[in-house]
Short mmCIF file of C-alpha atoms in Angstrom, two decimals:
data_model
loop_
_atom_site.label_atom_id
_atom_site.label_comp_id
_atom_site.label_asym_id
_atom_site.label_seq_id
_atom_site.Cartn_x
_atom_site.Cartn_y
_atom_site.Cartn_z
CA UNK A 22 7.77 419.22 43.29
CA UNK A 23 9.94 421.35 45.58
CA UNK A 24 6.86 423.08 46.94
CA UNK A 25 5.20 419.72 47.64
CA UNK A 26 8.31 418.46 49.40
CA UNK A 27 8.51 421.56 51.59
CA UNK A 28 4.83 421.13 52.42
CA UNK A 29 5.41 417.50 53.34
CA UNK A 30 8.33 418.35 55.59
CA UNK A 31 6.25 421.09 57.28
CA UNK A 32 3.49 418.54 57.86
CA UNK A 33 5.93 416.07 59.40
CA UNK A 34 7.43 418.74 61.70
CA UNK A 35 3.95 419.93 62.66
CA UNK A 36 2.95 416.38 63.56
CA UNK A 37 6.03 415.85 65.71
CA UNK A 38 5.47 419.14 67.56
CA UNK A 39 1.78 418.29 68.11
CA UNK A 40 2.69 414.89 69.49
CA UNK A 41 5.13 416.30 72.02
CA UNK A 42 1.90 418.54 72.63
CA UNK A 43 -9.19 408.66 104.19
CA UNK A 44 -6.87 408.25 112.50
CA UNK A 45 -8.81 407.55 115.16
CA UNK A 46 -12.51 406.92 114.66
CA UNK A 47 -14.89 409.69 115.63
CA UNK A 48 -18.21 408.97 117.37
CA UNK A 49 -21.37 410.32 115.84
CA UNK A 50 -24.41 410.58 118.17
CA UNK A 51 -27.57 412.59 118.62
CA UNK A 52 -27.61 415.43 121.15
CA UNK A 53 -29.82 414.34 124.06
CA UNK A 54 -31.09 417.86 124.64
CA UNK A 55 -33.92 419.34 122.58
CA UNK A 56 -31.57 422.05 121.17
CA UNK A 57 -27.81 422.40 121.11
CA UNK A 58 -26.03 424.84 123.37
CA UNK A 59 -24.45 427.82 121.60
CA UNK A 60 -20.95 426.24 121.97
CA UNK A 61 -21.88 422.82 120.72
CA UNK A 62 -21.02 423.59 117.06
CA UNK A 63 -22.58 421.89 114.04
CA UNK A 64 -23.76 418.33 114.58
CA UNK A 65 -21.82 415.49 113.00
CA UNK A 66 -23.43 413.41 110.30
CA UNK A 67 -24.91 410.10 111.45
CA UNK A 68 -22.81 407.01 110.66
CA UNK A 69 -25.31 405.86 108.05
CA UNK A 70 -24.93 409.16 106.19
CA UNK A 71 -21.14 408.89 106.25
CA UNK A 72 -21.44 405.36 104.90
CA UNK A 73 -23.54 406.74 102.05
CA UNK A 74 -20.83 409.35 101.43
CA UNK A 75 -18.20 406.60 101.39
CA UNK A 76 -20.14 404.64 98.76
CA UNK A 77 -20.72 407.81 96.70
CA UNK A 78 -16.99 408.59 96.78
CA UNK A 79 -16.18 405.07 95.74
CA UNK A 80 -18.55 405.42 92.80
CA UNK A 81 -17.00 408.72 91.74
CA UNK A 82 -13.42 407.50 92.02
CA UNK A 83 -14.21 404.30 90.15
CA UNK A 84 -15.75 406.37 87.33
CA UNK A 85 -12.56 408.42 87.33
CA UNK A 86 -10.57 405.20 87.10
CA UNK A 87 -12.53 404.06 84.06
CA UNK A 88 -12.03 407.44 82.41
CA UNK A 89 -8.33 407.26 83.23
CA UNK A 90 -8.09 403.95 81.36
CA UNK A 91 -9.84 405.59 78.39
CA UNK A 92 -7.39 408.48 78.60
CA UNK A 93 -4.36 406.20 78.77
CA UNK A 94 -5.56 404.11 75.85
CA UNK A 95 -6.22 407.21 73.73
CA UNK A 96 -2.87 408.64 74.69
CA UNK A 97 -1.03 405.44 73.75
CA UNK A 98 -2.91 405.17 70.48
CA UNK A 99 -2.23 408.81 69.62
CA UNK A 100 1.49 408.30 70.20
CA UNK A 101 1.50 405.32 67.87
CA UNK A 102 -0.52 407.07 65.22
CA UNK A 103 1.72 410.13 65.37
CA UNK A 104 4.79 408.01 64.86
CA UNK A 105 3.16 406.34 61.88
CA UNK A 106 2.28 409.68 60.30
CA UNK A 107 5.84 410.88 60.76
CA UNK A 108 7.19 407.71 59.13
CA UNK A 109 4.82 408.10 56.22
CA UNK A 110 5.90 411.70 55.82
CA UNK A 111 9.54 410.55 55.69
CA UNK A 112 8.63 407.95 53.05
CA UNK A 113 6.92 410.61 50.94
CA UNK A 114 9.97 412.90 51.11
CA UNK A 115 12.26 410.01 50.12
CA UNK A 116 9.89 408.94 47.38
CA UNK A 117 9.79 412.45 45.98
CA UNK A 118 13.60 412.57 45.88
CA UNK A 119 13.70 409.15 44.22
CA UNK A 120 11.13 410.33 41.66
CA UNK A 121 13.20 413.43 40.86
CA UNK A 122 16.29 411.31 40.19
CA UNK A 123 14.30 408.87 38.06
CA UNK A 124 12.93 411.72 36.00
CA UNK A 125 16.43 413.08 35.48
CA UNK A 126 17.60 409.67 34.32
CA UNK A 127 14.61 409.32 32.02
CA UNK A 128 15.29 412.75 30.54
CA UNK A 129 18.94 411.90 29.93
CA UNK A 130 17.95 408.62 28.26
CA UNK A 131 15.41 410.37 26.04
CA UNK A 132 18.00 412.97 25.02
CA UNK A 133 20.54 410.24 24.15
CA UNK A 134 17.99 408.44 22.05
CA UNK A 135 17.12 411.63 20.27
CA UNK A 136 20.75 412.37 19.45
CA UNK A 137 21.26 408.87 18.06
CA UNK A 138 17.93 408.72 16.28
CA UNK A 139 16.62 410.25 13.09
CA UNK A 140 17.90 407.68 10.56
CA UNK A 141 16.27 404.29 10.06
CA UNK A 142 18.33 401.15 10.89
CA UNK A 143 18.83 400.47 7.14
CA UNK A 144 20.57 403.79 6.65
CA UNK A 145 22.85 403.17 9.58
CA UNK A 146 23.80 399.85 8.02
CA UNK A 147 24.60 401.42 4.70
CA UNK A 148 26.60 404.24 6.22
CA UNK A 149 28.54 402.00 8.54
CA UNK A 150 32.09 401.15 7.51
CA UNK A 151 31.96 397.97 9.62
CA UNK A 152 28.75 395.87 9.62
CA UNK A 153 29.86 394.27 12.90
CA UNK A 154 30.02 397.69 14.52
CA UNK A 155 26.49 398.27 13.30
CA UNK A 156 25.26 394.97 14.78
CA UNK A 157 26.97 395.75 18.11
CA UNK A 158 25.41 399.19 18.10
CA UNK A 159 21.99 397.75 17.34
CA UNK A 160 22.36 395.43 20.28
CA UNK A 161 23.18 398.34 22.56
CA UNK A 162 20.14 400.20 21.23
CA UNK A 163 17.92 397.23 22.09
CA UNK A 164 19.48 397.13 25.58
CA UNK A 165 18.88 400.87 25.85
CA UNK A 166 15.19 400.40 24.91
CA UNK A 167 14.88 397.68 27.60
CA UNK A 168 16.54 399.90 30.14
CA UNK A 169 14.33 402.84 29.28
CA UNK A 170 11.25 400.63 29.55
CA UNK A 171 12.41 399.44 33.02
CA UNK A 172 13.09 403.04 34.04
CA UNK A 173 9.59 404.11 33.02
CA UNK A 174 8.16 401.17 34.95
CA UNK A 175 10.08 402.23 38.07
CA UNK A 176 8.85 405.80 37.61
CA UNK A 177 5.30 404.55 37.48
CA UNK A 178 5.70 402.35 40.60
CA UNK A 179 7.30 405.22 42.53
CA UNK A 180 4.47 407.55 41.66
CA UNK A 181 1.94 404.92 42.74
CA UNK A 182 3.82 404.39 46.03
CA UNK A 183 3.75 408.14 46.67
CA UNK A 184 0.00 408.27 46.06
CA UNK A 185 -0.56 405.37 48.50
CA UNK A 186 1.67 406.97 51.13
CA UNK A 187 -0.30 410.21 50.82
CA UNK A 188 -3.61 408.29 51.23
CA UNK A 189 -2.27 406.38 54.27
CA UNK A 190 -0.95 409.58 55.83
CA UNK A 191 -4.30 411.28 55.39
CA UNK A 192 -6.12 408.31 56.98
CA UNK A 193 -3.68 408.23 59.91
CA UNK A 194 -4.08 411.98 60.50
CA UNK A 195 -7.88 411.54 60.68
CA UNK A 196 -7.41 408.73 63.22
CA UNK A 197 -4.95 410.86 65.18
CA UNK A 198 -7.43 413.74 65.32
CA UNK A 199 -10.20 411.39 66.50
CA UNK A 200 -7.81 409.91 69.11
CA UNK A 201 -6.98 413.39 70.46
CA UNK A 202 -10.69 414.19 70.78
CA UNK A 203 -11.23 410.91 72.70
CA UNK A 204 -8.28 411.75 74.93
CA UNK A 205 -9.67 415.25 75.67
CA UNK A 206 -13.15 413.84 76.37
CA UNK A 207 -11.67 411.29 78.80
CA UNK A 208 -9.69 414.02 80.56
CA UNK A 209 -12.89 416.06 81.09
CA UNK A 210 -14.58 412.98 82.55
CA UNK A 211 -11.67 412.40 84.97
CA UNK A 212 -11.54 415.99 86.10
CA UNK A 213 -15.33 416.15 86.58
CA UNK A 214 -15.47 412.97 88.72
CA UNK A 215 -12.49 414.01 90.83
CA UNK A 216 -13.83 417.51 91.32
CA UNK A 217 -17.18 416.12 92.53
CA UNK A 218 -15.43 413.75 94.92
CA UNK A 219 -13.15 416.45 96.32
CA UNK A 220 -16.13 418.82 96.79
CA UNK A 221 -18.03 416.09 98.64
CA UNK A 222 -15.09 415.46 100.96
CA UNK A 223 -14.39 419.15 101.53
CA UNK A 224 -17.92 419.66 102.86
CA UNK A 225 -17.22 417.27 105.74
CA UNK A 226 -15.96 418.43 109.13
CA UNK A 227 -12.56 417.21 110.27
CA UNK A 228 -14.12 414.62 112.60
CA UNK A 229 -16.32 413.40 109.78
CA UNK A 230 -13.36 413.10 107.44
CA UNK A 231 -11.49 411.04 110.05
CA UNK A 232 -14.54 408.80 110.55
CA UNK A 233 -14.87 408.44 106.79
CA UNK A 234 -11.29 407.32 106.53
CA UNK A 235 -11.97 404.77 109.22
CA UNK A 236 -15.06 403.53 107.40
CA UNK A 237 -12.91 403.00 104.32
CA UNK A 238 -10.44 400.92 106.33
CA UNK A 239 -13.25 398.93 107.91
CA UNK A 240 -14.78 398.15 104.53
CA UNK A 241 -11.40 397.02 103.18
CA UNK A 242 -10.74 394.91 106.24
CA UNK A 243 -14.11 393.20 105.97
CA UNK A 244 -13.46 392.35 102.32
CA UNK A 245 -9.96 391.06 103.05
CA UNK A 246 -11.11 389.02 106.01
CA UNK A 247 -13.85 387.41 103.89
CA UNK A 248 -11.34 386.64 101.13
CA UNK A 249 -8.87 385.05 103.52
CA UNK A 250 -11.70 383.24 105.27
CA UNK A 251 -12.31 381.32 102.06
CA UNK A 252 -8.99 379.50 102.67
CA UNK A 253 -7.60 380.73 99.37
CA UNK A 254 -4.23 381.75 100.84
CA UNK A 255 -3.51 378.11 101.80
CA UNK A 256 -3.69 377.25 98.08
CA UNK A 257 -1.45 380.10 96.91
CA UNK A 258 2.23 379.16 97.23
CA UNK A 259 3.78 380.10 93.89
CA UNK A 260 7.39 381.31 93.84
CA UNK A 261 8.28 384.51 92.02
CA UNK A 262 10.29 384.28 88.83
CA UNK A 263 13.47 386.33 88.52
CA UNK A 264 11.59 388.89 86.44
CA UNK A 265 8.72 388.84 88.94
CA UNK A 266 11.18 389.64 91.80
CA UNK A 267 12.54 392.62 89.91
CA UNK A 268 9.02 393.88 89.19
CA UNK A 269 8.00 393.55 92.83
CA UNK A 270 11.17 395.29 93.93
CA UNK A 271 10.44 398.24 91.63
CA UNK A 272 6.78 398.52 92.62
CA UNK A 273 7.41 398.41 96.37
CA UNK A 274 10.17 401.00 96.02
CA UNK A 275 7.44 403.44 94.87
CA UNK A 276 5.45 403.17 98.13
CA UNK A 277 4.50 406.60 99.39
CA UNK A 278 4.52 408.32 95.99
CA UNK A 279 1.25 410.08 95.04
CA UNK A 280 -1.40 408.81 92.70
CA UNK A 281 -1.79 410.91 89.58
CA UNK A 282 -4.07 409.88 86.73
CA UNK A 283 -2.26 409.30 83.50
CA UNK A 284 1.14 409.17 85.27
CA UNK A 285 3.88 406.57 84.69
CA UNK A 286 6.45 407.78 87.19
CA UNK A 287 9.01 408.35 88.33
CA UNK A 288 7.42 410.67 90.90
CA UNK A 289 3.67 409.88 90.50
CA UNK A 290 1.63 406.93 89.17
CA UNK A 291 -1.78 405.70 88.35
CA UNK A 292 -2.60 402.04 88.88
CA UNK A 293 -1.59 400.68 85.50
CA UNK A 294 1.25 403.16 85.17
CA UNK A 295 2.81 401.55 88.27
CA UNK A 296 2.38 397.94 87.05
CA UNK A 297 3.53 398.59 83.50
CA UNK A 298 6.62 400.51 84.62
CA UNK A 299 7.46 397.84 87.20
CA UNK A 300 7.50 395.18 84.49
CA UNK A 301 9.43 397.38 82.07
CA UNK A 302 12.04 397.69 84.78
CA UNK A 303 12.14 393.88 84.85
CA UNK A 304 12.78 393.76 81.13
CA UNK A 305 9.27 392.96 80.02
CA UNK A 306 7.11 395.50 78.21
CA UNK A 307 3.37 395.02 78.87
CA UNK A 308 0.21 396.91 77.79
CA UNK A 309 -0.22 400.38 79.39
CA UNK A 310 -3.84 400.11 80.64
CA UNK A 311 -5.45 397.70 83.11
CA UNK A 312 -8.08 396.73 80.52
CA UNK A 313 -5.45 395.85 77.92
CA UNK A 314 -3.37 394.03 80.55
CA UNK A 315 -6.47 391.94 81.21
CA UNK A 316 -7.13 391.36 77.51
CA UNK A 317 -3.64 390.60 76.27
CA UNK A 318 -1.69 389.02 79.16
CA UNK A 319 -1.86 385.31 80.01
CA UNK A 320 -4.67 384.50 82.48
CA UNK A 321 -3.73 382.53 85.60
CA UNK A 322 -5.89 380.67 88.08
CA UNK A 323 -5.91 382.61 91.36
CA UNK A 324 -4.55 379.64 93.28
CA UNK A 325 -1.58 379.58 90.97
CA UNK A 326 -0.60 383.21 91.26
CA UNK A 327 2.80 384.22 92.44
CA UNK A 328 4.56 387.48 93.34
CA UNK A 329 4.78 389.76 90.32
CA UNK A 330 1.48 388.59 88.82
CA UNK A 331 -1.15 391.28 88.32
CA UNK A 332 -4.60 391.16 89.91
CA UNK A 333 -7.30 392.85 87.85
CA UNK A 334 -10.24 394.25 89.79
CA UNK A 335 -13.94 395.01 89.11
CA UNK A 336 -16.05 393.74 86.20
CA UNK A 337 -14.79 396.47 83.86
CA UNK A 338 -11.10 395.78 84.63
CA UNK A 339 -10.72 399.38 85.74
CA UNK A 340 -8.09 398.74 88.46
CA UNK A 341 -4.91 396.68 88.66
CA UNK A 342 -2.45 395.85 91.38
CA UNK A 343 0.65 393.68 91.74
CA UNK A 344 0.56 390.63 93.98
CA UNK A 345 3.60 390.59 96.32
CA UNK A 346 2.84 387.43 98.34
CA UNK A 347 1.19 386.54 101.66
CA UNK A 348 -2.17 387.78 100.47
CA UNK A 349 -0.96 391.34 99.85
CA UNK A 350 -0.76 393.71 96.88
CA UNK A 351 1.08 396.92 96.11
CA UNK A 352 -0.98 399.46 94.11
CA UNK A 353 -1.74 403.08 93.37
CA UNK A 354 -5.29 403.34 94.77
CA UNK A 355 -6.88 406.59 93.65
CA UNK A 356 -6.56 410.40 93.60
CA UNK A 357 -5.64 411.74 97.04
CA UNK A 358 -3.85 408.52 98.00
CA UNK A 359 -0.27 407.23 97.66
CA UNK A 360 1.21 403.96 96.40
CA UNK A 361 0.62 401.53 99.24
CA UNK A 362 0.38 397.89 100.35
CA UNK A 363 -3.12 396.48 100.86
CA UNK A 364 -4.88 393.17 101.12
CA UNK A 365 -5.40 391.40 97.79
CA UNK A 366 -9.03 390.73 98.66
CA UNK A 367 -10.00 394.31 99.55
CA UNK A 368 -11.67 394.81 96.13
CA UNK A 369 -13.72 392.50 93.86
CA UNK A 370 -11.24 390.42 91.90
CA UNK A 371 -11.93 389.89 88.20
CA UNK A 372 -8.91 387.67 87.59
CA UNK A 373 -5.12 387.35 87.53
CA UNK A 374 -2.70 387.77 84.62
CA UNK A 375 0.99 386.90 84.32
CA UNK A 376 3.35 389.19 82.39
CA UNK A 377 6.33 386.77 82.37
CA UNK A 378 7.39 385.97 78.80
CA UNK A 379 7.41 382.21 79.52
#
């Protein structure tokens, strides 16, 4: 039993250790001469080609965002499963200690019965000087038998509990291993998409990169203008709750800090890391990922949203931002960008959720 206990403790320690394991716009034009002069340098890409690059980058970064949500979900699940395995390991250790004590008690009871046994009850009666003493003793024997029976029952239940704990721990370890594989696979997806996007951007000349940044701003402005043009802002006049004000204060205080996938602050954030930490600071714990925030938080009609509410973007709920009022959001956009304020309508809105407990 001692060897099993040491093995259990080693497993618990091993589990704990493993757990803690886009300026001014450039102008692109065709050279009017049949061939460039030697000092002309490489030609800039046509605007339509840069627009194709912008769309390709958007696709790559959105894929990275989806993979980031997968990574965050797997990470959160692995943390939970690890904690459950550790708790089960503790229960097994305690159960083994309880079993040892019960066995000691059972052994002592058996020895006592052996010492007092040997003669039949009739002989005890004959040899007894006082029949009443015999009757009292017989009563104690019956009580002892009942106690021994209860002790054996407790021993059996404790052994059954230990067997169930061991089965549960084994199942949780398998889930934990699967979760770690999912987390590693999601990390590879993120790194692959970001590497492709960075390579695509690095191949552009400085002027093209500046023009690309301008194209991004123009696309965002068009989307925001169209959203505001619907008259939606005239219908949105909700007042922030006290918790909502605290969440907005926290989120806006992070403006300028870099985006980092999988990060929850305090120096870097991904989109859902920013929103979840902002609400934690307001005293309200919410799901870690944008997809879970969409699934589990209360849905609100867009015309009823107020500062502090979360806007979920894209059909796959792969991005989230916090509404701060006047048609604006604060969010962590993507790799290579910082936490910033933008128009709420700059991306396709899936819906709005409200973290407030009420």
